[in-house]
Short mmCIF file of C-alpha atoms in Angstrom, two decimals:
data_model
loop_
_atom_site.label_atom_id
_atom_site.label_comp_id
_atom_site.label_asym_id
_atom_site.label_seq_id
_atom_site.Cartn_x
_atom_site.Cartn_y
_atom_site.Cartn_z
CA MET A 1 19.30 92.44 -213.98
CA ARG A 2 20.98 90.55 -210.98
CA TRP A 3 24.08 91.57 -211.52
CA ASN A 4 23.95 94.89 -211.81
CA GLN A 5 21.61 95.07 -208.59
CA ASN A 6 24.78 93.46 -206.60
CA TRP A 7 26.97 96.09 -208.23
CA GLU A 8 25.10 99.08 -207.26
CA ILE A 9 24.10 97.55 -203.58
CA ASP A 10 28.06 96.56 -202.58
CA ASP A 11 28.97 99.04 -200.03
CA LYS A 12 32.44 98.24 -200.09
CA GLU A 13 34.91 100.87 -201.48
CA ARG A 14 35.82 99.43 -204.88
CA GLY A 15 38.31 101.46 -207.27
CA THR A 16 36.26 100.18 -209.68
CA ALA A 17 33.09 101.66 -208.59
CA ARG A 18 35.02 105.00 -208.81
CA LEU A 19 36.00 104.15 -212.11
CA THR A 20 32.90 103.21 -213.32
CA PRO A 21 29.78 103.45 -211.30
CA THR A 22 27.76 101.26 -213.15
CA ALA A 23 28.38 98.30 -214.64
CA THR A 24 27.84 98.76 -218.75
CA ARG A 25 27.97 96.31 -220.75
CA SER A 26 31.16 97.01 -222.64
CA ILE A 27 33.13 97.10 -219.23
CA ARG A 28 31.34 93.56 -218.82
CA LYS A 29 32.49 92.53 -222.45
CA LEU A 30 36.29 93.31 -221.25
CA HIS A 31 36.05 89.80 -218.84
CA ILE A 32 33.51 87.73 -220.99
CA ARG A 33 35.64 84.11 -221.70
CA ARG A 34 38.99 85.59 -219.95
CA ARG A 35 40.46 83.53 -217.35
CA LYS A 36 39.90 84.48 -213.40
CA GLU A 37 43.65 85.88 -213.70
CA HIS A 38 43.75 87.54 -216.41
CA SER A 39 40.49 89.01 -215.80
CA THR A 40 41.86 90.13 -212.14
CA LEU A 41 44.84 91.76 -213.39
CA LEU A 42 42.72 94.11 -216.13
CA ILE A 43 40.89 94.68 -212.69
CA GLN A 44 44.24 95.56 -210.58
CA LEU A 45 45.59 97.99 -213.58
CA ARG A 46 42.42 100.05 -213.86
CA THR A 47 41.89 100.60 -210.23
CA GLY A 48 46.29 100.88 -209.62
CA VAL A 49 45.65 98.73 -206.98
CA ILE A 50 48.52 96.52 -207.88
CA GLY A 51 52.09 95.62 -207.03
CA PHE A 52 53.70 98.56 -208.12
CA ASN A 53 56.02 100.44 -205.99
CA SER A 54 53.45 103.45 -205.80
CA PHE A 55 50.83 102.00 -204.52
CA LEU A 56 53.21 99.34 -202.26
CA PHE A 57 54.45 102.37 -200.49
CA ARG A 58 51.38 104.14 -199.98
CA ARG A 59 50.16 100.80 -198.03
CA ARG A 60 53.53 101.13 -196.04
CA VAL A 61 55.13 97.85 -197.02
CA PHE A 62 58.19 97.62 -195.30
CA SER A 63 60.13 96.25 -198.22
CA VAL A 64 59.27 98.79 -200.74
CA LEU A 65 61.60 102.03 -199.59
CA SER A 66 60.19 104.55 -202.53
CA LEU A 67 57.88 105.48 -204.91
CA ARG A 68 60.30 105.42 -207.74
CA CYS A 69 60.57 102.28 -210.47
CA PRO A 70 63.84 100.90 -211.18
CA CYS A 71 64.35 103.10 -214.14
CA ASP A 72 64.57 106.06 -212.15
CA ILE A 73 62.46 108.28 -214.14
CA ASP A 74 59.42 108.37 -212.51
CA THR A 75 57.11 107.18 -209.83
CA MET A 76 56.09 102.97 -210.65
CA THR A 77 52.48 103.41 -211.31
CA VAL A 78 50.53 101.95 -214.09
CA GLN A 79 50.75 104.54 -216.60
CA HIS A 80 54.27 104.84 -216.20
CA ILE A 81 54.85 100.88 -216.56
CA LEU A 82 52.24 100.52 -219.67
CA LEU A 83 53.48 103.87 -221.77
CA PHE A 84 56.94 105.42 -220.71
CA CYS A 85 59.54 102.48 -218.84
CA PRO A 86 62.13 101.46 -220.80
CA ILE A 87 62.69 98.51 -218.87
#
């Protein structure tokens, strides 16, 4: 399958490749019939490469002064936002 070949030979440093070394059918099903922006959001959530403070602070975005979430309970990560953040 050409799609799998492209996935395996792509030498970019991809977070999705670390989570899923091969593009399985179940992973591809997550993106079927989704709009591009929804599919992109799924990828960003899975990799943690998203506009949350934990990612932006590590990338030294000058306007992000802390890793903390505005709720001040924990670091602003995907896990925190989806599971624990009261905001």
